[in-house]
Each structure stands twice: as C-alpha cells, then as structure tokens.
mmCIF file of C-alpha atoms in Angstrom:
data_model
loop_
_atom_site.group_PDB
_atom_site.id
_atom_site.type_symbol
_atom_site.label_atom_id
_atom_site.label_comp_id
_atom_site.label_asym_id
_atom_site.label_seq_id
_atom_site.Cartn_x
_atom_site.Cartn_y
_atom_site.Cartn_z
ATOM 1 C CA MET P 1 129.489 66.939 -152.382
ATOM 2 C CA PHE P 2 127.113 68.979 -150.188
ATOM 3 C CA ALA P 3 124.472 68.934 -152.930
ATOM 4 C CA LEU P 4 124.777 65.140 -153.192
ATOM 5 C CA VAL P 5 124.344 64.716 -149.419
ATOM 6 C CA GLU P 6 121.267 66.940 -149.553
ATOM 7 C CA ALA P 7 119.837 64.954 -152.460
ATOM 8 C CA ILE P 8 120.391 61.636 -150.634
ATOM 9 C CA ARG P 9 118.934 63.011 -147.411
ATOM 10 C CA ALA P 10 115.841 64.170 -149.290
ATOM 11 C CA VAL P 11 115.360 60.611 -150.568
ATOM 12 C CA LEU P 12 116.165 58.634 -147.410
ATOM 13 C CA GLY P 13 114.759 61.044 -144.837
ATOM 14 C CA SER P 14 116.393 62.886 -141.961
ATOM 15 C CA ASN P 15 116.085 59.908 -139.564
ATOM 16 C CA ARG P 16 118.811 57.946 -141.431
ATOM 17 C CA ARG P 17 122.251 59.380 -140.780
ATOM 18 C CA ILE P 18 124.754 59.462 -143.626
ATOM 19 C CA LEU P 19 128.141 58.284 -142.330
ATOM 20 C CA SER P 20 130.236 58.777 -145.442
ATOM 21 C CA VAL P 21 130.077 59.679 -149.104
ATOM 22 C CA PHE P 22 133.196 59.104 -151.156
ATOM 23 C CA PRO P 23 133.952 58.922 -154.883
ATOM 24 C CA THR P 24 134.771 55.508 -156.337
ATOM 25 C CA SER P 25 135.127 56.094 -160.073
ATOM 26 C CA ASN P 26 134.317 58.416 -162.938
ATOM 27 C CA ASP P 27 133.801 58.081 -166.640
ATOM 28 C CA PRO P 28 133.160 60.875 -169.167
ATOM 29 C CA HIS P 29 129.424 60.762 -168.501
ATOM 30 C CA GLN P 30 129.035 60.173 -164.758
ATOM 31 C CA MET P 31 130.464 60.411 -161.251
ATOM 32 C CA VAL P 32 130.050 57.431 -158.914
ATOM 33 C CA PHE P 33 129.927 57.580 -155.107
ATOM 34 C CA ALA P 34 129.725 54.964 -152.353
ATOM 35 C CA VAL P 35 127.343 55.958 -149.558
ATOM 36 C CA ASP P 36 127.299 54.379 -146.077
ATOM 37 C CA ILE P 37 124.346 54.830 -143.704
ATOM 38 C CA ASP P 38 124.345 54.359 -139.927
ATOM 39 C CA ASP P 39 122.062 51.286 -140.124
ATOM 40 C CA ASP P 40 124.778 49.393 -142.093
ATOM 41 C CA SER P 41 123.014 50.001 -145.401
ATOM 42 C CA ALA P 42 125.259 50.587 -148.402
ATOM 43 C CA PHE P 43 124.238 52.612 -151.429
ATOM 44 C CA THR P 44 125.733 53.616 -154.750
ATOM 45 C CA ALA P 45 124.950 57.077 -156.083
ATOM 46 C CA ARG P 46 125.620 57.892 -159.721
ATOM 47 C CA ILE P 47 125.325 61.359 -161.168
ATOM 48 C CA GLY P 48 125.190 62.098 -164.875
ATOM 49 C CA CYS P 49 127.659 64.810 -165.780
ATOM 50 C CA ASN P 50 129.612 66.361 -168.615
ATOM 51 C CA LEU P 51 133.290 65.863 -167.785
ATOM 52 C CA ASN P 52 134.404 66.217 -171.405
ATOM 53 C CA ASN P 53 132.114 69.127 -172.326
ATOM 54 C CA ASP P 54 130.174 66.763 -174.566
ATOM 55 C CA ALA P 55 126.619 67.741 -175.499
ATOM 56 C CA SER P 56 125.591 64.075 -175.642
ATOM 57 C CA SER P 57 126.468 63.412 -171.981
ATOM 58 C CA LEU P 58 123.049 64.278 -170.553
ATOM 59 C CA PRO P 59 120.958 61.993 -172.811
ATOM 60 C CA ILE P 60 123.537 59.217 -172.440
ATOM 61 C CA SER P 61 123.193 59.357 -168.651
ATOM 62 C CA GLN P 62 119.411 59.511 -168.869
ATOM 63 C CA ARG P 63 119.230 56.458 -171.131
ATOM 64 C CA ARG P 64 121.780 54.561 -169.032
ATOM 65 C CA TYR P 65 119.938 55.128 -165.743
ATOM 66 C CA ALA P 66 116.495 54.459 -167.223
ATOM 67 C CA GLY P 67 117.731 51.173 -168.656
ATOM 68 C CA GLU P 68 119.405 50.123 -165.428
ATOM 69 C CA ALA P 69 116.299 50.886 -163.360
ATOM 70 C CA ALA P 70 114.120 48.938 -165.816
ATOM 71 C CA ALA P 71 116.424 45.917 -165.806
ATOM 72 C CA LEU P 72 116.774 45.815 -162.025
ATOM 73 C CA SER P 73 113.031 46.151 -161.524
ATOM 74 C CA PHE P 74 112.473 43.340 -164.030
ATOM 75 C CA LEU P 75 115.073 41.090 -162.406
ATOM 76 C CA SER P 76 113.578 41.608 -158.953
ATOM 77 C CA THR P 77 110.272 40.179 -160.210
ATOM 78 C CA VAL P 78 111.581 37.165 -162.147
ATOM 79 C CA LEU P 79 114.447 35.935 -159.959
ATOM 80 C CA PRO P 80 114.036 33.923 -156.757
ATOM 81 C CA GLN P 81 113.946 36.221 -153.716
ATOM 82 C CA SER P 82 117.199 34.724 -152.425
ATOM 83 C CA MET P 83 119.032 36.001 -155.534
ATOM 84 C CA LEU P 84 119.514 39.666 -154.840
ATOM 85 C CA VAL P 85 120.348 42.528 -157.157
ATOM 86 C CA PRO P 86 120.537 46.223 -156.196
ATOM 87 C CA THR P 87 117.282 48.009 -155.376
ATOM 88 C CA VAL P 88 116.540 51.271 -157.148
ATOM 89 C CA THR P 89 115.865 53.597 -154.223
ATOM 90 C CA HIS P 90 115.524 56.724 -156.335
ATOM 91 C CA LEU P 91 115.665 57.666 -159.998
ATOM 92 C CA ASP P 92 115.545 61.224 -161.309
ATOM 93 C CA LEU P 93 116.222 61.656 -165.012
ATOM 94 C CA THR P 94 115.586 65.391 -164.913
ATOM 95 C CA THR P 95 117.767 68.276 -163.799
ATOM 96 C CA ASN P 96 115.130 69.536 -161.340
ATOM 97 C CA ASN P 97 116.888 68.349 -158.185
ATOM 98 C CA PRO P 98 119.545 69.690 -155.776
ATOM 99 C CA LEU P 99 122.251 68.327 -158.092
ATOM 100 C CA GLY P 100 120.885 69.831 -161.280
ATOM 101 C CA LEU P 101 121.785 66.561 -163.035
ATOM 102 C CA PRO P 102 120.302 63.080 -163.678
ATOM 103 C CA PHE P 103 120.726 60.973 -160.568
ATOM 104 C CA ILE P 104 120.196 57.344 -159.524
ATOM 105 C CA LEU P 105 120.541 55.918 -156.008
ATOM 106 C CA LEU P 106 120.869 52.149 -155.575
ATOM 107 C CA GLU P 107 120.796 50.125 -152.351
ATOM 108 C CA ASN P 108 123.290 47.301 -152.706
ATOM 109 C CA PRO P 109 123.011 43.777 -151.265
ATOM 110 C CA PHE P 110 124.543 43.805 -147.786
ATOM 111 C CA GLY P 111 128.014 42.268 -147.459
ATOM 112 C CA ASP P 112 131.582 42.486 -148.673
ATOM 113 C CA GLU P 113 132.909 42.459 -152.206
ATOM 114 C CA LEU P 114 134.432 39.105 -153.092
ATOM 115 C CA THR P 115 137.585 41.046 -154.010
ATOM 116 C CA SER P 116 138.254 41.921 -150.386
ATOM 117 C CA ILE P 117 137.799 38.437 -148.894
ATOM 118 C CA LEU P 118 138.743 36.026 -151.676
ATOM 119 C CA SER P 119 142.147 35.251 -150.182
ATOM 120 C CA GLU P 120 140.569 34.478 -146.776
ATOM 121 C CA LEU P 121 138.038 31.916 -147.972
ATOM 122 C CA THR P 122 138.495 28.187 -147.589
ATOM 123 C CA PHE P 123 138.341 26.085 -150.737
ATOM 124 C CA GLU P 124 134.917 24.753 -149.711
ATOM 125 C CA GLU P 125 133.643 28.313 -149.280
ATOM 126 C CA LYS P 126 134.942 29.251 -152.721
ATOM 127 C CA GLU P 127 133.130 26.250 -154.191
ATOM 128 C CA ARG P 128 129.887 27.249 -152.467
ATOM 129 C CA ILE P 129 130.042 30.841 -153.704
ATOM 130 C CA VAL P 130 130.875 29.727 -157.237
ATOM 131 C CA ARG P 131 127.870 27.370 -157.243
ATOM 132 C CA GLN P 132 125.603 30.160 -156.035
ATOM 133 C CA VAL P 133 126.933 32.586 -158.657
ATOM 134 C CA ALA P 134 126.368 29.921 -161.327
ATOM 135 C CA GLU P 135 122.774 29.395 -160.194
ATOM 136 C CA LEU P 136 122.128 33.138 -160.405
ATOM 137 C CA ALA P 137 123.764 33.429 -163.834
ATOM 138 C CA ALA P 138 121.777 30.467 -165.152
ATOM 139 C CA GLN P 139 118.501 31.846 -163.785
ATOM 140 C CA ILE P 140 119.138 35.110 -165.647
ATOM 141 C CA TYR P 141 120.202 33.174 -168.748
ATOM 142 C CA ARG P 142 116.842 31.349 -168.756
ATOM 143 C CA ILE P 143 114.954 34.624 -169.252
ATOM 144 C CA THR P 144 113.838 34.934 -172.872
ATOM 145 C CA LEU P 145 113.320 38.410 -174.314
ATOM 146 C CA SER P 146 111.247 39.454 -177.300
ATOM 147 C CA THR P 147 113.705 42.105 -178.433
ATOM 148 C CA VAL P 148 116.906 41.433 -180.363
ATOM 149 C CA CYS P 149 120.331 42.854 -179.423
ATOM 150 C CA GLY P 150 121.303 45.914 -177.439
ATOM 151 C CA THR P 151 121.553 47.464 -173.994
ATOM 152 C CA ILE P 152 118.358 47.471 -171.941
ATOM 153 C CA SER P 153 116.984 51.007 -172.173
ATOM 154 C CA GLY P 154 113.510 50.862 -170.610
ATOM 155 C CA VAL P 155 110.150 49.139 -170.485
ATOM 156 C CA ASP P 156 107.361 49.403 -173.068
ATOM 157 C CA ALA P 157 103.639 49.796 -172.356
ATOM 158 C CA ARG P 158 103.255 46.018 -171.951
ATOM 159 C CA GLY P 159 106.061 45.763 -169.425
ATOM 160 C CA ASN P 160 108.530 44.210 -171.852
ATOM 161 C CA LEU P 161 112.163 45.251 -171.746
ATOM 162 C CA MET P 162 113.345 47.467 -174.596
ATOM 163 C CA ALA P 163 116.877 47.509 -175.975
ATOM 164 C CA SER P 164 118.942 50.013 -177.932
ATOM 165 C CA PRO P 165 122.620 50.544 -178.803
ATOM 166 C CA SER P 166 124.822 50.811 -175.727
ATOM 167 C CA PRO P 167 125.023 54.489 -174.653
ATOM 168 C CA SER P 168 128.752 54.209 -173.994
ATOM 169 C CA ARG P 169 129.348 52.844 -177.500
ATOM 170 C CA SER P 170 126.941 55.115 -179.355
ATOM 171 C CA GLU P 171 129.478 57.503 -180.822
ATOM 172 C CA SER P 172 129.669 57.565 -184.585
ATOM 173 C CA PRO P 173 131.499 59.851 -187.004
ATOM 174 C CA ASP P 174 128.320 61.750 -187.863
ATOM 175 C CA GLY P 175 127.020 61.809 -184.285
ATOM 176 C CA GLY P 176 123.959 59.756 -185.230
ATOM 177 C CA ARG P 177 122.486 57.014 -183.124
ATOM 178 C CA SER P 178 119.627 54.573 -183.560
ATOM 179 C CA ASP P 179 117.182 54.228 -180.686
ATOM 180 C CA ARG P 180 115.873 50.894 -181.941
ATOM 181 C CA PRO P 181 117.177 47.469 -180.993
ATOM 182 C CA PHE P 182 119.323 45.710 -183.547
ATOM 183 C CA ASP P 183 117.585 43.349 -185.920
ATOM 184 C CA SER P 184 120.395 40.787 -185.892
ATOM 185 C CA LEU P 185 123.625 39.943 -184.141
ATOM 186 C CA LYS P 186 125.537 40.897 -187.306
ATOM 187 C CA GLN P 187 123.942 44.353 -187.220
ATOM 188 C CA TYR P 188 124.971 44.651 -183.563
ATOM 189 C CA LEU P 189 128.533 43.623 -184.463
ATOM 190 C CA THR P 190 128.629 46.138 -187.316
ATOM 191 C CA HIS P 191 127.586 48.910 -184.930
ATOM 192 C CA GLU P 192 130.243 47.939 -182.393
ATOM 193 C CA LEU P 193 132.914 47.829 -185.105
ATOM 194 C CA LYS P 194 131.948 51.300 -186.359
ATOM 195 C CA ALA P 195 132.216 52.657 -182.825
ATOM 196 C CA PHE P 196 135.568 50.844 -182.432
ATOM 197 C CA ILE P 197 136.925 52.482 -185.609
ATOM 198 C CA HIS P 198 135.650 55.889 -184.530
ATOM 199 C CA ARG P 199 137.319 55.632 -181.110
ATOM 200 C CA LEU P 200 140.624 54.597 -182.678
ATOM 201 C CA SER P 201 140.383 57.539 -185.072
ATOM 202 C CA GLN P 202 139.968 59.897 -182.143
ATOM 203 C CA ASP P 203 142.587 58.280 -179.918
ATOM 204 C CA GLU P 204 145.293 57.179 -182.357
ATOM 205 C CA GLY P 205 144.622 58.979 -185.631
ATOM 206 C CA PRO P 206 143.557 58.134 -189.188
ATOM 207 C CA GLU P 207 146.224 55.493 -189.854
ATOM 208 C CA ALA P 208 145.056 53.335 -186.930
ATOM 209 C CA ALA P 209 141.441 53.895 -187.947
ATOM 210 C CA HIS P 210 142.207 52.755 -191.504
ATOM 211 C CA GLU P 211 143.829 49.556 -190.209
ATOM 212 C CA ALA P 212 140.822 48.980 -187.943
ATOM 213 C CA SER P 213 138.445 49.541 -190.871
ATOM 214 C CA LEU P 214 140.196 46.870 -192.938
ATOM 215 C CA LEU P 215 140.155 44.514 -189.956
ATOM 216 C CA ALA P 216 136.437 45.175 -189.402
ATOM 217 C CA GLY P 217 135.664 44.108 -192.955
ATOM 218 C CA ARG P 218 137.561 40.860 -192.478
ATOM 219 C CA LEU P 219 135.860 40.149 -189.155
ATOM 220 C CA LEU P 220 132.425 40.560 -190.707
ATOM 221 C CA GLU P 221 133.418 38.017 -193.374
ATOM 222 C CA LEU P 222 134.626 35.544 -190.731
ATOM 223 C CA PHE P 223 131.650 36.046 -188.410
ATOM 224 C CA PRO P 224 129.297 33.481 -190.062
ATOM 225 C CA HIS P 225 131.907 30.741 -189.496
ATOM 226 C CA ILE P 226 131.614 31.028 -185.702
ATOM 227 C CA LEU P 227 127.955 31.966 -185.319
ATOM 228 C CA PRO P 228 125.742 28.970 -184.371
ATOM 229 C CA SER P 229 122.876 30.352 -186.445
ATOM 230 C CA ASN P 230 121.544 26.865 -187.259
ATOM 231 C CA ASP P 231 120.819 26.196 -183.570
ATOM 232 C CA PRO P 232 117.701 28.090 -182.374
ATOM 233 C CA SER P 233 118.567 27.452 -178.717
ATOM 234 C CA MET P 234 121.846 29.321 -179.172
ATOM 235 C CA MET P 235 120.187 32.265 -180.943
ATOM 236 C CA ARG P 236 117.422 32.664 -178.357
ATOM 237 C CA VAL P 237 117.604 36.247 -177.067
ATOM 238 C CA THR P 238 118.190 36.298 -173.343
ATOM 239 C CA LEU P 239 119.238 38.685 -170.627
ATOM 240 C CA ALA P 240 122.857 39.233 -169.574
ATOM 241 C CA TYR P 241 123.450 41.213 -166.372
ATOM 242 C CA SER P 242 126.799 42.402 -165.006
ATOM 243 C CA ASP P 243 130.161 40.928 -166.013
ATOM 244 C CA LEU P 244 130.440 39.066 -162.676
ATOM 245 C CA ARG P 245 133.869 40.400 -161.836
ATOM 246 C CA GLU P 246 134.876 39.663 -158.268
ATOM 247 C CA GLY P 247 134.189 43.309 -157.388
ATOM 248 C CA CYS P 248 130.555 42.841 -158.511
ATOM 249 C CA ILE P 249 129.914 39.784 -156.310
ATOM 250 C CA ILE P 250 128.746 40.505 -152.753
ATOM 251 C CA VAL P 251 129.308 37.926 -150.012
ATOM 252 C CA ASN P 252 127.558 37.953 -146.615
ATOM 253 C CA GLU P 253 128.995 37.269 -143.161
ATOM 254 C CA ASP P 254 128.381 33.537 -143.597
ATOM 255 C CA ASN P 255 130.550 33.587 -146.731
ATOM 256 C CA CYS P 256 127.562 32.904 -148.969
ATOM 257 C CA LEU P 257 126.436 34.875 -151.993
ATOM 258 C CA ALA P 258 124.492 37.945 -150.883
ATOM 259 C CA GLY P 259 123.917 39.307 -154.383
ATOM 260 C CA VAL P 260 125.563 40.916 -157.380
ATOM 261 C CA ILE P 261 125.901 44.477 -158.565
ATOM 262 C CA GLY P 262 126.446 45.640 -162.103
ATOM 263 C CA LYS P 263 126.207 48.669 -164.333
ATOM 264 C CA LYS P 264 124.067 47.416 -167.181
ATOM 265 C CA ALA P 265 121.937 44.637 -168.569
ATOM 266 C CA THR P 266 122.053 43.570 -172.201
ATOM 267 C CA ALA P 267 119.812 41.624 -174.552
ATOM 268 C CA LEU P 268 122.004 39.069 -176.336
ATOM 269 C CA PRO P 269 121.713 35.656 -177.997
ATOM 270 C CA ALA P 270 122.284 32.768 -175.610
ATOM 271 C CA CYS P 271 125.670 31.973 -177.173
ATOM 272 C CA LEU P 272 126.883 35.402 -176.047
ATOM 273 C CA SER P 273 125.040 35.871 -172.759
ATOM 274 C CA ALA P 274 126.305 32.636 -171.179
ATOM 275 C CA SER P 275 129.699 33.356 -169.660
ATOM 276 C CA ILE P 276 132.214 32.353 -167.004
ATOM 277 C CA PRO P 277 132.742 34.878 -164.160
ATOM 278 C CA ALA P 278 135.694 37.129 -164.829
ATOM 279 C CA PHE P 279 137.584 35.971 -161.732
ATOM 280 C CA LEU P 280 137.512 32.393 -163.094
ATOM 281 C CA ARG P 281 138.715 33.358 -166.554
ATOM 282 C CA THR P 282 142.219 32.842 -167.926
ATOM 283 C CA ASP P 283 141.473 33.739 -171.541
ATOM 284 C CA GLY P 284 141.197 36.954 -173.508
ATOM 285 C CA ASN P 285 141.154 40.226 -171.591
ATOM 286 C CA TYR P 286 139.948 38.514 -168.415
ATOM 287 C CA GLY P 287 143.105 36.648 -167.434
ATOM 288 C CA GLN P 288 144.569 36.761 -163.948
ATOM 289 C CA ASP P 289 146.606 39.854 -164.827
ATOM 290 C CA GLU P 290 143.297 41.686 -165.292
ATOM 291 C CA MET P 291 141.964 40.869 -161.810
ATOM 292 C CA ASP P 292 141.442 43.963 -159.648
ATOM 293 C CA LEU P 293 142.961 42.398 -156.542
ATOM 294 C CA ASP P 294 145.647 44.249 -154.641
ATOM 295 C CA ASP P 295 149.210 43.031 -155.087
ATOM 296 C CA ASP P 296 149.381 41.677 -151.541
ATOM 297 C CA GLU P 297 146.226 39.565 -151.897
ATOM 298 C CA SER P 298 146.383 35.945 -152.973
ATOM 299 C CA GLN P 299 144.969 35.195 -156.384
ATOM 300 C CA LEU P 300 143.413 31.919 -157.364
ATOM 301 C CA VAL P 301 146.004 29.430 -158.556
ATOM 302 C CA SER P 302 145.525 27.673 -161.876
ATOM 303 C CA GLU P 303 144.480 24.373 -160.255
ATOM 304 C CA GLU P 304 141.762 26.170 -158.294
ATOM 305 C CA ILE P 305 140.525 27.995 -161.385
ATOM 306 C CA ALA P 306 140.243 24.801 -163.445
ATOM 307 C CA HIS P 307 138.303 23.044 -160.678
ATOM 308 C CA LEU P 308 136.040 26.006 -159.898
ATOM 309 C CA GLN P 309 135.243 26.468 -163.592
ATOM 310 C CA ASN P 310 133.959 22.883 -163.638
ATOM 311 C CA VAL P 311 131.975 23.523 -160.446
ATOM 312 C CA TYR P 312 130.444 26.621 -162.045
ATOM 313 C CA ILE P 313 129.538 24.895 -165.323
ATOM 314 C CA GLU P 314 127.991 21.889 -163.586
ATOM 315 C CA ALA P 315 125.909 24.066 -161.241
ATOM 316 C CA ALA P 316 124.666 26.144 -164.196
ATOM 317 C CA ARG P 317 123.896 22.969 -166.175
ATOM 318 C CA ARG P 318 121.537 21.794 -163.430
ATOM 319 C CA ILE P 319 119.509 24.971 -163.891
ATOM 320 C CA ASP P 320 119.639 24.991 -167.707
ATOM 321 C CA PRO P 321 121.265 22.131 -169.676
ATOM 322 C CA THR P 322 121.974 24.436 -172.642
ATOM 323 C CA PHE P 323 124.192 26.769 -170.611
ATOM 324 C CA PRO P 324 127.441 24.743 -171.054
ATOM 325 C CA ILE P 325 126.669 24.341 -174.758
ATOM 326 C CA ALA P 326 126.284 28.091 -175.121
ATOM 327 C CA LEU P 327 129.579 28.589 -173.282
ATOM 328 C CA ALA P 328 131.394 26.348 -175.743
ATOM 329 C CA LYS P 329 129.715 27.585 -178.919
ATOM 330 C CA GLY P 330 130.001 31.251 -178.013
ATOM 331 C CA GLU P 331 133.577 31.348 -176.690
ATOM 332 C CA ARG P 332 135.184 32.874 -179.780
ATOM 333 C CA ILE P 333 132.341 35.338 -180.307
ATOM 334 C CA ARG P 334 132.552 36.563 -176.702
ATOM 335 C CA GLN P 335 136.305 37.068 -176.998
ATOM 336 C CA MET P 336 135.868 39.066 -180.189
ATOM 337 C CA PHE P 337 133.249 41.361 -178.666
ATOM 338 C CA GLU P 338 135.420 41.848 -175.569
ATOM 339 C CA TYR P 339 138.405 42.919 -177.665
ATOM 340 C CA ILE P 340 136.226 45.270 -179.713
ATOM 341 C CA SER P 341 134.718 46.784 -176.567
ATOM 342 C CA ASP P 342 138.189 47.351 -175.085
ATOM 343 C CA GLY P 343 139.533 48.845 -178.339
ATOM 344 C CA ASP P 344 142.227 46.164 -178.418
ATOM 345 C CA ILE P 345 143.313 45.926 -182.052
ATOM 346 C CA ASN P 346 146.414 43.798 -181.360
ATOM 347 C CA ASN P 347 144.436 41.039 -179.658
ATOM 348 C CA LEU P 348 141.828 41.230 -182.401
ATOM 349 C CA LEU P 349 144.549 40.644 -185.006
ATOM 350 C CA GLU P 350 145.812 37.620 -183.040
ATOM 351 C CA TRP P 351 142.221 36.392 -182.660
ATOM 352 C CA GLU P 352 141.782 36.649 -186.434
ATOM 353 C CA ASP P 353 144.992 34.708 -187.118
ATOM 354 C CA ASP P 354 144.012 31.930 -184.707
ATOM 355 C CA LEU P 355 140.562 31.622 -186.265
ATOM 356 C CA ARG P 356 141.922 31.506 -189.813
ATOM 357 C CA ASN P 357 144.428 28.824 -188.809
ATOM 358 C CA ASP P 358 141.658 26.733 -187.231
ATOM 359 C CA LEU P 359 139.493 27.136 -190.322
ATOM 360 C CA LYS P 360 142.412 26.129 -192.523
ATOM 361 C CA ASN P 361 143.272 22.960 -190.578
ATOM 362 C CA GLY P 362 139.617 21.964 -190.207
ATOM 363 C CA SER P 363 139.252 22.549 -186.472
ATOM 364 C CA ILE P 364 136.143 24.603 -187.326
ATOM 365 C CA SER P 365 133.754 23.325 -189.951
#
C-alpha cells in the first residue's frame, strides 16, 4: 500500500493530499484501488499483478491497460464534452516504477454511483438519467471502426483503434494467442467458445469440457440463423464501451448523468454493440437478481423497468434510428455471448432449446 501511495504522489504531486486508498476488487491479473484526494477528486488505480503465479499475467495487464488508455483517449476526442468518461492521468506499462508492476491511474467523473442513490431518485429523475445514458450509448454506437472484432488494444500509426482477442479470455489449451483482430464475428465466436471449453476443463474437468465442446459445435451451426448478415447496417463495426451497470454510471449532485466508467472497450458489429443498460434488463444473466444493490435498497419494479426501457430506446433512436433495430436483431446473439463469457453452460443449453423451438415453429425464418 505504501508503494502505491508513493506512486500516486509522484504522479499527482505533493500539493494534492491523498485522503484514502482502499481496495475495491481483484482478479487474477490485477488489484484495483479507489483513491480519494482532498480536492474531492476520485481516482481508480489498477495494478497488474500475478495472483495465480501465471506467467501470462504481466502481458495481459499491459495489453489491458494500453487498450483502455487508447479507447478512453479516443472517446474523449469524439464524444461531446458533456459526455464524460474517465481521464487517463498516468499509464506505466513497465515495471520501472515504485510498484515494480504495470500501473494505470484514472480520474473518474465526479459524483456518486447510481447504485448508491437509485432508491432515492424520483421517477422523473430516473427518466432523465436514463435518457442521458441512452444519448451517450447511442453516440458511442455511431462510431464506426475499420477493424473487425475484438477488445481495443491500442492505436496504430494513423490513430486508428486496434483490436485483438480479449486478454481475460485469451487462454487456450496450448497457451497460444493471436494478436490480430478477428476477421469475422464467427471467428470471434469460435475463439470465445474455445476459451469457454478450456475454462470448463480447468474448473470442472474433462467430462464438462466434452459436453461444452459438443454444445459449441451445435452453437456454431445455429449461429447463421440469428446473424443479420444480409443487413450491412447491422454488421457495421462499432465501438462498445462499458456494460453500463448501475455501478458504472456516475450521477452528479443535480441528479444528472456525470459520466460512465468501465473496464474495457470492444469493437463489435452494431447488432452486438447496441444494448440496454444492465440495471434495466430482466433477461439473461442481467435480471434483477444480478443487480449489485444492497438488500436494503429498493430495486426498480417491473412497471418502472418496462417504462424506462422505452424511454431509453426512444432517446437512443433520436440519436441513431438504427439503434432500436440493432437491439431487436441482436438480442439472441448478445444473450449467447453473455452466457459464454460467464461460463454458464446450463443457460446456454436452455438458450439452444428455445432457439431450436422457435426455428421449428417458424418464429425465426
């Protein structure tokens, strides 16, 4: 902790007093800390580390932080100034610092997480915030990228964003990893399925991995039935940033959107990048039981969710008329990718059954 304080002080200067530094979360490749400064500034510090004694941890952290810095810098230049994302205060991808590890320091938009105040908002305030979130999401959705699919990993010599396989999903049985973006959405899906099978093999053993391998083959066969490949507007590669959970949405003292925070940006076809905020979802792995609200806080009731979803979609439509179309055409694909990402084989099996039933009764042409 002392080394982290020294590293932050070296970046911010001795005239800004650090009030607190406390851990918020860890994953196998990084430690995350919230940092409060005496001028009411709030920062997030993330340190690449090797919690599982994994030799790949260092390059994973370096690629993750480089991609995040590139995406945030890009967003700050293309979004309206009123639509705030975190500012990269410092990025060090080397080990030549007081921490001896890769390190990124982000200054967050000033305000409170929506999680902490959602139950206190009036209905009109909820509508206003949802509209503002929709406008931000639609502005990001409008950005067209030249690359295909993958997690944003940097910027090329021309200033264009580059994409590669997601660092957190890059494990494969032989330890190999491609540093190039995927040439197609099917190639991206195949990569995610291979990583899904590998994780199940490690976590649950060869029998579960064999079942997942058979399922993966069936999903690849079904994939063309739900992919809107004949609609160029749905296959346009665009930018997706954050999952817009309520913990990622920052609200100011006037109960207006102050900005959003997120861990990664991804290059995806429009049918996948358009999405409903997680706190307004009742489907898949983003239902109300997945909300990270405390038990004593009020959650949105179903009537509110249905209305606010419509508010969100209409506000996004005003920015880009194709956004609601992408939401509808990409719903099943997004659910599938979410289940794969979460390693949820049971929901994937149910998803497969539902899709086959709809194909059989003609609900899907």
